[in-house]
Coordinates of C-alpha atoms and ligand atoms in Angstrom, one line a residue:
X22 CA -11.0 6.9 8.0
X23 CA -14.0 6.4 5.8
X24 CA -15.8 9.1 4.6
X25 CA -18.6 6.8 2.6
X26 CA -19.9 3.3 4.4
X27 CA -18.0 0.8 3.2
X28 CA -20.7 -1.7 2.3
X29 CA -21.6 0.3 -0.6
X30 CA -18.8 2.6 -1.5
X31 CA -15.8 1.5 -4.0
X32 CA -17.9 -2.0 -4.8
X33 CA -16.4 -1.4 -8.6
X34 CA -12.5 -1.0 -7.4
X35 CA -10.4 -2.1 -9.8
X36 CA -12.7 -2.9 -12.2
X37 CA -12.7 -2.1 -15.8
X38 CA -15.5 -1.4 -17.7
X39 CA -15.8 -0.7 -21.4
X40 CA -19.2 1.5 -21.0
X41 CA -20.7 1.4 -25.0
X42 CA -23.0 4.3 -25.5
X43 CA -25.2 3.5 -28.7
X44 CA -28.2 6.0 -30.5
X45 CA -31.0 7.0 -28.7
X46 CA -32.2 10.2 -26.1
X47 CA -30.8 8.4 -23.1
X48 CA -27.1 8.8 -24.3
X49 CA -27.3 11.8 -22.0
X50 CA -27.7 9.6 -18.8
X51 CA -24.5 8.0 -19.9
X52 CA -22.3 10.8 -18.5
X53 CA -24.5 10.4 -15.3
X54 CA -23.4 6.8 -15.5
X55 CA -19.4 7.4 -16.3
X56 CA -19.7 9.6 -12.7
X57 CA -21.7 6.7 -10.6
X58 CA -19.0 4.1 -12.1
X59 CA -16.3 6.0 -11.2
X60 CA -18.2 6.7 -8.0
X61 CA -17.8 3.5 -7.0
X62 CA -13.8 3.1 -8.1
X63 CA -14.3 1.7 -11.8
X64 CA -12.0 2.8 -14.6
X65 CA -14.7 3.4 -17.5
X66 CA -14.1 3.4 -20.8
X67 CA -16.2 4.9 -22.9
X68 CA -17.1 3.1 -26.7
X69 CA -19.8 5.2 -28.9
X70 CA -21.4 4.4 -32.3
X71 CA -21.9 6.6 -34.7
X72 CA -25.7 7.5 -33.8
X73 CA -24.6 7.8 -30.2
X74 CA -22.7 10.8 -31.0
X75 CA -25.2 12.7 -32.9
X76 CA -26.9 12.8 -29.1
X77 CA -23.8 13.3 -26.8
X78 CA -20.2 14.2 -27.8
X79 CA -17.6 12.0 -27.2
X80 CA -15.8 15.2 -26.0
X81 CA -17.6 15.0 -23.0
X82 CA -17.8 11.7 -22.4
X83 CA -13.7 11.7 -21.9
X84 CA -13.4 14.6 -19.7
X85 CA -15.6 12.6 -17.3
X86 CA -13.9 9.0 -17.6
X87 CA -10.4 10.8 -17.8
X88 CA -9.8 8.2 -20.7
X89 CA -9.9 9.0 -24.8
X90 CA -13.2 7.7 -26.0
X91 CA -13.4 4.7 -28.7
X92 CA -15.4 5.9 -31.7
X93 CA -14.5 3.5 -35.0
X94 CA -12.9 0.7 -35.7
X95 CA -11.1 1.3 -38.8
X96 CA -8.7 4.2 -38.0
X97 CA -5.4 3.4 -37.8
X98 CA -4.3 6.2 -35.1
X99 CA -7.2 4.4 -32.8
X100 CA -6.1 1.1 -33.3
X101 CA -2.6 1.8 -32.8
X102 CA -2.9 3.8 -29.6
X103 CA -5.7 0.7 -28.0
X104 CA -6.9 -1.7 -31.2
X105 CA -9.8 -3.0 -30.9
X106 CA -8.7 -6.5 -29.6
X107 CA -6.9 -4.9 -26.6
X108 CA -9.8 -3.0 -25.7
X109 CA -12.2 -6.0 -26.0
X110 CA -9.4 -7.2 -23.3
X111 CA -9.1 -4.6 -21.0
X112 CA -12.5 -5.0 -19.7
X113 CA -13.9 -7.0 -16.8
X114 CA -17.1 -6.4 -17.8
X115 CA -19.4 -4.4 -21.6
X116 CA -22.1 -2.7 -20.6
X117 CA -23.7 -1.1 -23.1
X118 CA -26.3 1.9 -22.1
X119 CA -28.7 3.2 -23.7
X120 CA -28.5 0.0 -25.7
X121 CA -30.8 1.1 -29.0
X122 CA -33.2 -1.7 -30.5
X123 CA -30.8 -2.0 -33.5
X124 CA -27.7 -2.4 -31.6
X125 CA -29.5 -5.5 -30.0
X126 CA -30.7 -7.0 -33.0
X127 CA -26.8 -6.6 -34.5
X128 CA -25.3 -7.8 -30.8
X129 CA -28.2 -10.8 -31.3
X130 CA -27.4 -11.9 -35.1
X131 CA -23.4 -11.3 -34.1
X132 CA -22.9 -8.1 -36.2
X133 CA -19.8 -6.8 -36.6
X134 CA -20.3 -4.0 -38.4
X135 CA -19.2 -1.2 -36.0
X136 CA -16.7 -1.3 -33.2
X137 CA -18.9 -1.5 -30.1
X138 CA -20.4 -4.9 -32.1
X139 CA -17.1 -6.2 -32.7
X140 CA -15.6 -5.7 -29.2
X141 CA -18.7 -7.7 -28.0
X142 CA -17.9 -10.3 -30.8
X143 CA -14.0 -10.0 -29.4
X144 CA -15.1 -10.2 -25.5
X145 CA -13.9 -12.7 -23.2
X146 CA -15.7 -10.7 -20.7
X147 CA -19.4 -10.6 -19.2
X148 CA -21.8 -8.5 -21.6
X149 CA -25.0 -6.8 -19.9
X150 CA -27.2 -4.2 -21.8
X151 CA -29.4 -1.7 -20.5
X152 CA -32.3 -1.0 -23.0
X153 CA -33.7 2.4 -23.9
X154 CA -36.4 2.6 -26.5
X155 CA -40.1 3.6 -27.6
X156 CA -42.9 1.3 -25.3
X157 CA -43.6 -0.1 -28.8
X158 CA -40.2 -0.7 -29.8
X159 CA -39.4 -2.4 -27.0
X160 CA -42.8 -4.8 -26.8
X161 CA -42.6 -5.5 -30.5
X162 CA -41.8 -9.6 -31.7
X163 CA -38.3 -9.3 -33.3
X164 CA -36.5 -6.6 -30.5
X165 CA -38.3 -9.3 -27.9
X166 CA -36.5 -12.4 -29.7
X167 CA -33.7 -10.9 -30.1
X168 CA -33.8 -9.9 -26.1
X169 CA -34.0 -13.2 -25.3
X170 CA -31.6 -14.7 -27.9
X171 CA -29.2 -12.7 -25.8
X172 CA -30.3 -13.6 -22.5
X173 CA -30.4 -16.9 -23.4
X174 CA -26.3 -16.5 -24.5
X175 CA -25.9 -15.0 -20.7
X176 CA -26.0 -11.3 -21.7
X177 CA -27.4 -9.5 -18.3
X178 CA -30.3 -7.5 -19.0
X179 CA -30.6 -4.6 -16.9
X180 CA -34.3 -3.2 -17.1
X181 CA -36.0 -1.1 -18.7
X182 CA -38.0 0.7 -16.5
X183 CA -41.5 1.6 -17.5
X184 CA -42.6 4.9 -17.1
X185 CA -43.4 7.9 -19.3
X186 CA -41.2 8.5 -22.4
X187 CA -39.6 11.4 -24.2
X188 CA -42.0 10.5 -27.5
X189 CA -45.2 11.0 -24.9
X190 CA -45.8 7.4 -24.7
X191 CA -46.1 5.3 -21.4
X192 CA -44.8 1.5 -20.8
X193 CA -41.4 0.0 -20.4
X194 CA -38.8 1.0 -22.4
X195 CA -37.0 4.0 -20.3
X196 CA -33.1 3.1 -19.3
X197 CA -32.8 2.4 -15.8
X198 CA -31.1 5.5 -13.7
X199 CA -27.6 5.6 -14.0
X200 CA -27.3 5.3 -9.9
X201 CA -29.1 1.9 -9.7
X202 CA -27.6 0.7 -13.3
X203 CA -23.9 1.6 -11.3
X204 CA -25.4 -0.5 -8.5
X205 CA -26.5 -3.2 -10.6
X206 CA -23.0 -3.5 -12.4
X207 CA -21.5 -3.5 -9.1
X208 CA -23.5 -6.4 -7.9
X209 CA -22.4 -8.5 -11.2
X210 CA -19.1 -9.4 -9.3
X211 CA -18.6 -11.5 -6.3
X212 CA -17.5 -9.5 -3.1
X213 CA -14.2 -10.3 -1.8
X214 CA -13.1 -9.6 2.0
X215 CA -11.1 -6.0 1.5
X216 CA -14.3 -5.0 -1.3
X217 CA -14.9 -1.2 -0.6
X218 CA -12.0 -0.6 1.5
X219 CA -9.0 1.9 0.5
X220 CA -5.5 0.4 1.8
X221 CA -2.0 2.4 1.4
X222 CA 1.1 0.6 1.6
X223 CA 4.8 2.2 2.2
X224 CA 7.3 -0.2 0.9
X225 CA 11.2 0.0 0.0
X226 CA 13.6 1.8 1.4
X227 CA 14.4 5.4 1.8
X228 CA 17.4 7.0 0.6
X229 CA 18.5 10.2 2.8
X230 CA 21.0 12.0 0.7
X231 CA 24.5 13.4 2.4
X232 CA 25.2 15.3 -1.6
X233 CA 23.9 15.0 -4.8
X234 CA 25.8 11.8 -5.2
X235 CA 25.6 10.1 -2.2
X236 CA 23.1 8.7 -0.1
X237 CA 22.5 6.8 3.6
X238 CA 19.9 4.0 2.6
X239 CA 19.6 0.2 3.6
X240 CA 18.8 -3.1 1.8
X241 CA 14.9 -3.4 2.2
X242 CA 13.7 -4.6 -1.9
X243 CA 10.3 -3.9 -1.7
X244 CA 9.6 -7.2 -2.0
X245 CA 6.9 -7.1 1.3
X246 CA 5.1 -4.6 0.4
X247 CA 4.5 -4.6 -3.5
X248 CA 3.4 -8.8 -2.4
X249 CA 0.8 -7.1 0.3
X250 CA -0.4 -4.4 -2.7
X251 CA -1.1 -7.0 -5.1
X252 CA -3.1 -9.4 -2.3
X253 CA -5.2 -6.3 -0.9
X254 CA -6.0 -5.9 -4.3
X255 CA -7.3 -9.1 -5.2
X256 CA -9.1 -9.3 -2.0
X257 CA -10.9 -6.1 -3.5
X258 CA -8.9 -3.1 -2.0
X259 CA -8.2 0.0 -4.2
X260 CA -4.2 0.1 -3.3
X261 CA -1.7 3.1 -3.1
X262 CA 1.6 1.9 -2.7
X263 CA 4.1 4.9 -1.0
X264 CA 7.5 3.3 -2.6
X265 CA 11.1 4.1 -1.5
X266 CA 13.7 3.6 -4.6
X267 CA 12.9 -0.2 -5.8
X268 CA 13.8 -2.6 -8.2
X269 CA 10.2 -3.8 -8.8
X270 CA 7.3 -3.4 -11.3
X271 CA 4.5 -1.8 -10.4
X272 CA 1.5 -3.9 -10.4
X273 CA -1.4 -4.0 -12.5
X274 CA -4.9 -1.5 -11.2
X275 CA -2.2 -0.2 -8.6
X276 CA -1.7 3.2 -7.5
X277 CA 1.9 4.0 -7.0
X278 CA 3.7 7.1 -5.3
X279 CA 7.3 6.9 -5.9
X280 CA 9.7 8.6 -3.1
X281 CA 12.6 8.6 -1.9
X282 CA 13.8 10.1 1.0
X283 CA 11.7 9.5 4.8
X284 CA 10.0 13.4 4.7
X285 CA 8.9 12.6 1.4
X286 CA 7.3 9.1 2.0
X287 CA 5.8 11.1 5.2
X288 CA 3.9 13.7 3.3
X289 CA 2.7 11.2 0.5
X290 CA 1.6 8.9 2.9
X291 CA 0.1 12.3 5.5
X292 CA -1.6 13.5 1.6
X293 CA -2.9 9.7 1.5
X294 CA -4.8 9.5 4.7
X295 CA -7.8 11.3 3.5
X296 CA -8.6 8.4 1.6
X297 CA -7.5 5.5 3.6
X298 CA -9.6 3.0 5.8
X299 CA -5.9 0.8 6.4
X300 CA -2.4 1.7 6.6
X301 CA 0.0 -0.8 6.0
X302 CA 3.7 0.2 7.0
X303 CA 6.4 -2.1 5.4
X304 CA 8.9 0.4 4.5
X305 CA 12.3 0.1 5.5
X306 CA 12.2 4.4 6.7
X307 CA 15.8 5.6 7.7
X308 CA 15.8 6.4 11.0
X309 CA 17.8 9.6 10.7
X310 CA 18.4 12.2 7.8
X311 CA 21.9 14.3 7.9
X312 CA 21.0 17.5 9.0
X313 CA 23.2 19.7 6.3
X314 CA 22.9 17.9 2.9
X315 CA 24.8 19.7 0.7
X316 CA 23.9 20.9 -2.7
X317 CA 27.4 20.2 -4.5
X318 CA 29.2 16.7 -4.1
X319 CA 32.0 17.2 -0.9
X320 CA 35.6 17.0 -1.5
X321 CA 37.5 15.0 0.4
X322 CA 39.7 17.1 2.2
X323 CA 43.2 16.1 2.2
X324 CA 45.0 14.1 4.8
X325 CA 42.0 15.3 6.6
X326 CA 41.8 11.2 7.7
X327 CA 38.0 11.7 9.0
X328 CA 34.4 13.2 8.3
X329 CA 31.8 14.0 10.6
X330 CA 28.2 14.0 9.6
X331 CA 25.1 15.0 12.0
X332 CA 22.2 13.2 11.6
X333 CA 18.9 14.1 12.8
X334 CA 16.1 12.1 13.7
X335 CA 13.4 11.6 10.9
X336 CA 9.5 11.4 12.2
X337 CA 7.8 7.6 12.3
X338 CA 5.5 7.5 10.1
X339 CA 3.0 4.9 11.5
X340 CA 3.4 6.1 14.7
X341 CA 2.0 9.7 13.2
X342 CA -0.5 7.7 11.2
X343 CA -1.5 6.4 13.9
X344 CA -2.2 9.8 15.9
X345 CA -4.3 10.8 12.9
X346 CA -7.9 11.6 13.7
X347 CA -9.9 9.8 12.6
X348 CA -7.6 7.0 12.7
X349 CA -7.1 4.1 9.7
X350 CA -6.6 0.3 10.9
X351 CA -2.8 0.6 11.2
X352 CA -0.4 -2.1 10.8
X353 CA 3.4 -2.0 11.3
X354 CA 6.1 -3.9 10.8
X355 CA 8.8 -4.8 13.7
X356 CA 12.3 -6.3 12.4
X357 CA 13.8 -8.0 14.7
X358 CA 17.1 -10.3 15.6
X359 CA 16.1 -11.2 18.9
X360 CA 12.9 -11.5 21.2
X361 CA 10.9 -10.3 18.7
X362 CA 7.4 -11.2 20.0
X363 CA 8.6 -8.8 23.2
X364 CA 9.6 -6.2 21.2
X365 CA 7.0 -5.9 18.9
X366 CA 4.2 -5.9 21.7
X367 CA 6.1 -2.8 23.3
X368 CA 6.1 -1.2 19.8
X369 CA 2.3 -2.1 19.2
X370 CA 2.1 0.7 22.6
X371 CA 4.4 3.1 21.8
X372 CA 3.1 3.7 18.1
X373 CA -0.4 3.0 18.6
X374 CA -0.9 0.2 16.5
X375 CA -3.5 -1.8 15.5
X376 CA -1.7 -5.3 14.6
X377 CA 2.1 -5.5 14.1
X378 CA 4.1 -8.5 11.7
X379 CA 6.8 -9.7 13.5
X380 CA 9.9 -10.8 11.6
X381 CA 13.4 -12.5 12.8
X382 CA 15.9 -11.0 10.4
X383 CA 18.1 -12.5 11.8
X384 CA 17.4 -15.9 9.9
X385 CA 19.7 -16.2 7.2
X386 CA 16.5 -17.9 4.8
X387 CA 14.0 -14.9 5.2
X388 CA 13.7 -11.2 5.5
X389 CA 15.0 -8.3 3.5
X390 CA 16.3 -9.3 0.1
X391 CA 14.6 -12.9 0.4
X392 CA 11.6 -14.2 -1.7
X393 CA 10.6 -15.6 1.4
X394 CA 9.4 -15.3 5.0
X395 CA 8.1 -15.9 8.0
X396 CA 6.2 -13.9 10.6
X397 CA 4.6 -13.3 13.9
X398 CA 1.1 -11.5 13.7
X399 CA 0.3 -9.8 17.3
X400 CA -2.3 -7.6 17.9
X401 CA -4.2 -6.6 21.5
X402 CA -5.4 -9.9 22.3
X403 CA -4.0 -12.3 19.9
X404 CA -1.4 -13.0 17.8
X405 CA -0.8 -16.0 14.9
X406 CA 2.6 -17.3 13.4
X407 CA 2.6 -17.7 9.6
X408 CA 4.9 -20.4 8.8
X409 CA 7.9 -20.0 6.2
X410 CA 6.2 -19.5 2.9
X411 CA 6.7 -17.0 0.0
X412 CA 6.3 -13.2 0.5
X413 CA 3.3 -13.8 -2.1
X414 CA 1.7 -16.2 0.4
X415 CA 2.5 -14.8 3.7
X416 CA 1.1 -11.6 1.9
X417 CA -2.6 -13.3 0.7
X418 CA -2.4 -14.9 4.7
X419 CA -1.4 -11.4 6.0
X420 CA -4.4 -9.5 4.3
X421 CA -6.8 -12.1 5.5
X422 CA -6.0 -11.4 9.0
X423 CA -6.3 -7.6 8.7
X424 CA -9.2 -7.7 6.8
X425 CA -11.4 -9.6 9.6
X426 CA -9.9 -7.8 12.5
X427 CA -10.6 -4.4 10.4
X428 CA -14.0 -5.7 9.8
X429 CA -14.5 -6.6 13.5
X430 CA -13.0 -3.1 14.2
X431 CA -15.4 -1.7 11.8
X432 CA -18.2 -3.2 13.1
X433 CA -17.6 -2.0 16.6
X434 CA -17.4 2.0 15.4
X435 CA -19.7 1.8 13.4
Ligands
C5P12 O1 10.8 1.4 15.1 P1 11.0 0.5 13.9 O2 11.8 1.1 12.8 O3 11.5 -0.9 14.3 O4 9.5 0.2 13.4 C1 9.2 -0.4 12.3 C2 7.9 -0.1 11.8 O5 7.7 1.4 11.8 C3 7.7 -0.4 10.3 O6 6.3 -0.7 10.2 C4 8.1 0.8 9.6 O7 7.6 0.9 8.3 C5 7.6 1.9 10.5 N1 8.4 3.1 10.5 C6 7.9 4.3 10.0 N2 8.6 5.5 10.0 C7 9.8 5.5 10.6 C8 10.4 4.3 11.1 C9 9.7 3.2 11.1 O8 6.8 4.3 9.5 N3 10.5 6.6 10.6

């Protein structure tokens, strides 16, 4: 359910970028920049030097990153919200833009005399620059030596474009465009088989409450489903994760919805569709929901001897995922204790999957509360077993096979 091609949409999910703005007339394209970053999923970042902010404020430079904005390195309320040496960490990538002739000769003669200098002295990171300055400037011997000193030490030059000038002159010297420097920064890392695509996962149980103390639930851990969100990430997917009530972390550059009971996790993951190219369902969803919970906790009624609940069906939620138009690549899951290959081939019909992962939960080695499993993948024409290996394996296998029969899928609508 794209609504950008996915070749060139999202090509900086998950990625960090420290985005260091430094003095000169094209720190106004640097908001342009923040956008096209974000544009293309990055978390930005934004680190100014002092002369930057006599051109831009850092003020607005945060309402469009959504993050505070890094200004000096020697206050101790910055340093102890995100020191200096954490931020030098959090970054996949430095890109400084405008980069100024002075901040290159300080980067070049390993200044550390400000804080954008010192996170590139910190960095474990790639560093790439994008220079702005006078025709002149740039042309002259020393900002030229110290360009290639730099280049030399595998900074990334982007630019500069030549073209006309805000002093009047003409020549090279102009800061690329913020949509072809996001571009550029994009094309620095390696694209991975889910790059561009936007993948929600339901995991966990849900709970359906009978009072405010008790609950109908069952004993899915999550376990599935936060392994599928951290592969789909590292194959380059921008995750939300739709969890039941867990015991589990959430993983790093992942979004997470908590929920608990099955109309909840239906409306997160109904709200999510609007943004999702795959839907992967691994949750555990209780089949039925009593129909009266009560808002105080029930008495038990004296020698009464017996209770009746009525429980009422809850919707599937892959199945209605599945209806959606336009529809995501959907994937289910089928549990099974017997002839599971038969059932889950009648449930890839009546729920209008793509794919479904078979498992036999009735092994005593895998399934619900195991670190472990072992599955059958069916879809239309095909289907593969993944052998007994941990969920963190059978996860990296699983999101290899969806990702090339989404691709083929893909391929075919488009
Ligand atoms: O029908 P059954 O519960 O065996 O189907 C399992 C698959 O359907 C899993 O992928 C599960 O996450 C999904 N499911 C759902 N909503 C429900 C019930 C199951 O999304 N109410």
């Amino acid at each position: 359910m794209q609504d950008t091609p996915l070749a060139t949409s999202l090509g900086l999910a998950n990625r960090r970028i420290v985005l260091g703005v430094t003095g000169g007339i094209a720190a106004y394209k640097s908001a342009e920049l923040i956008r096209r970053l974000k544009d293309l999923g990055a978390d930005v970042r934004a680190v100014m030097t002092p002369a930057a902010q006599e051109f831009i404020t850092p003020l607005t430079l945060q309402a469009l990153s959504g993050n505070p904005v890094h200004t000096t390195l020697l206050d101790t309320e910055a340093e102890a919200a995100m020191g200096h040496i954490e931020l030098a960490r959090w970054g996949d990538l430095i890109l400084v833009a405008p980069a100024s002739a002075d901040f290159l000769a300080r980067m070049a003669h390993g200044h550390g005399n400000d804080l954008l200098t010192t996170l590139c002295l910190a960095a474990r990171c790639p560093l790439a620059v994008a220079p702005a300055m006078n025709q002149a400037m740039w042309a002259c011997r020393s900002n030229q030596d110290n360009v290639a000193l730099l280049q030399e030490r595998g900074v990334t030059l982007f630019g500069p474009a030549a073209g006309e000038q805000a002093c009047g002159d003409v020549g090279p010297g102009r800061m690329l465009e913020p949509t072809e420097l996001a571009q550029l920064t994009a094309g620095l890392f390696p694209r991975q088989i889910l790059t561009g695509a936007r993948v929600t996962i339901t995991a966990g149980p849900t709970r359906e409450a009978i009072d405010p103390v008790r609950y109908i639930s069952n004993h899915s851990s999550g376990k599935m489903g936060f392994a599928l969100a951290e592969a789909a990430r590292d194959a380059g997917a921008q995750v939300t994760l739709i969890s039941g009530p867990v015991n589990l972390a959430t993983p790093d550059r992942i979004k997470r919805i908590d929920v608990v009971s099955a109309l909840d996790m239906y409306e997160a993951s109904m709200s999510a569709l609007k943004q999702t190219d795959i839907f992967i369902a691994t949750a555990a969803v209780a089949d039925f929901r009593v129909e009266n919970s009560q808002n105080q906790k029930i008495k038990k009624q004296d020698n009464s001897g017996s209770m009746t609940l009525t429980l009422v069906e809850n919707p599937d939620i892959v199945a209605s995922v599945a209806k959606h138009s336009p529809k995501p690549f959907t994937v289910g899951f089928a549990a099974e204790t017997q002839d599971a290959e038969n059932y889950a081939r009648q449930k890839i019909v009546r729920k209008g999957l793509d794919m479904i992962v078979a498992n036999d939960v009735s092994r005593q080695d895998i399934g619900f509360n195991s670190d472990q499993n072992a599955v059958t993948v069916i879809w239309k024409n095909g289907q593969q077993p993944i052998e007994l290996a941990s969920k963190a394996q059978i996860a990296r296998d699983l999101v290899t096979l969806i990702a090339k029969r989404f691709r083929e899928q893909d391929k075919k609508s488009g």
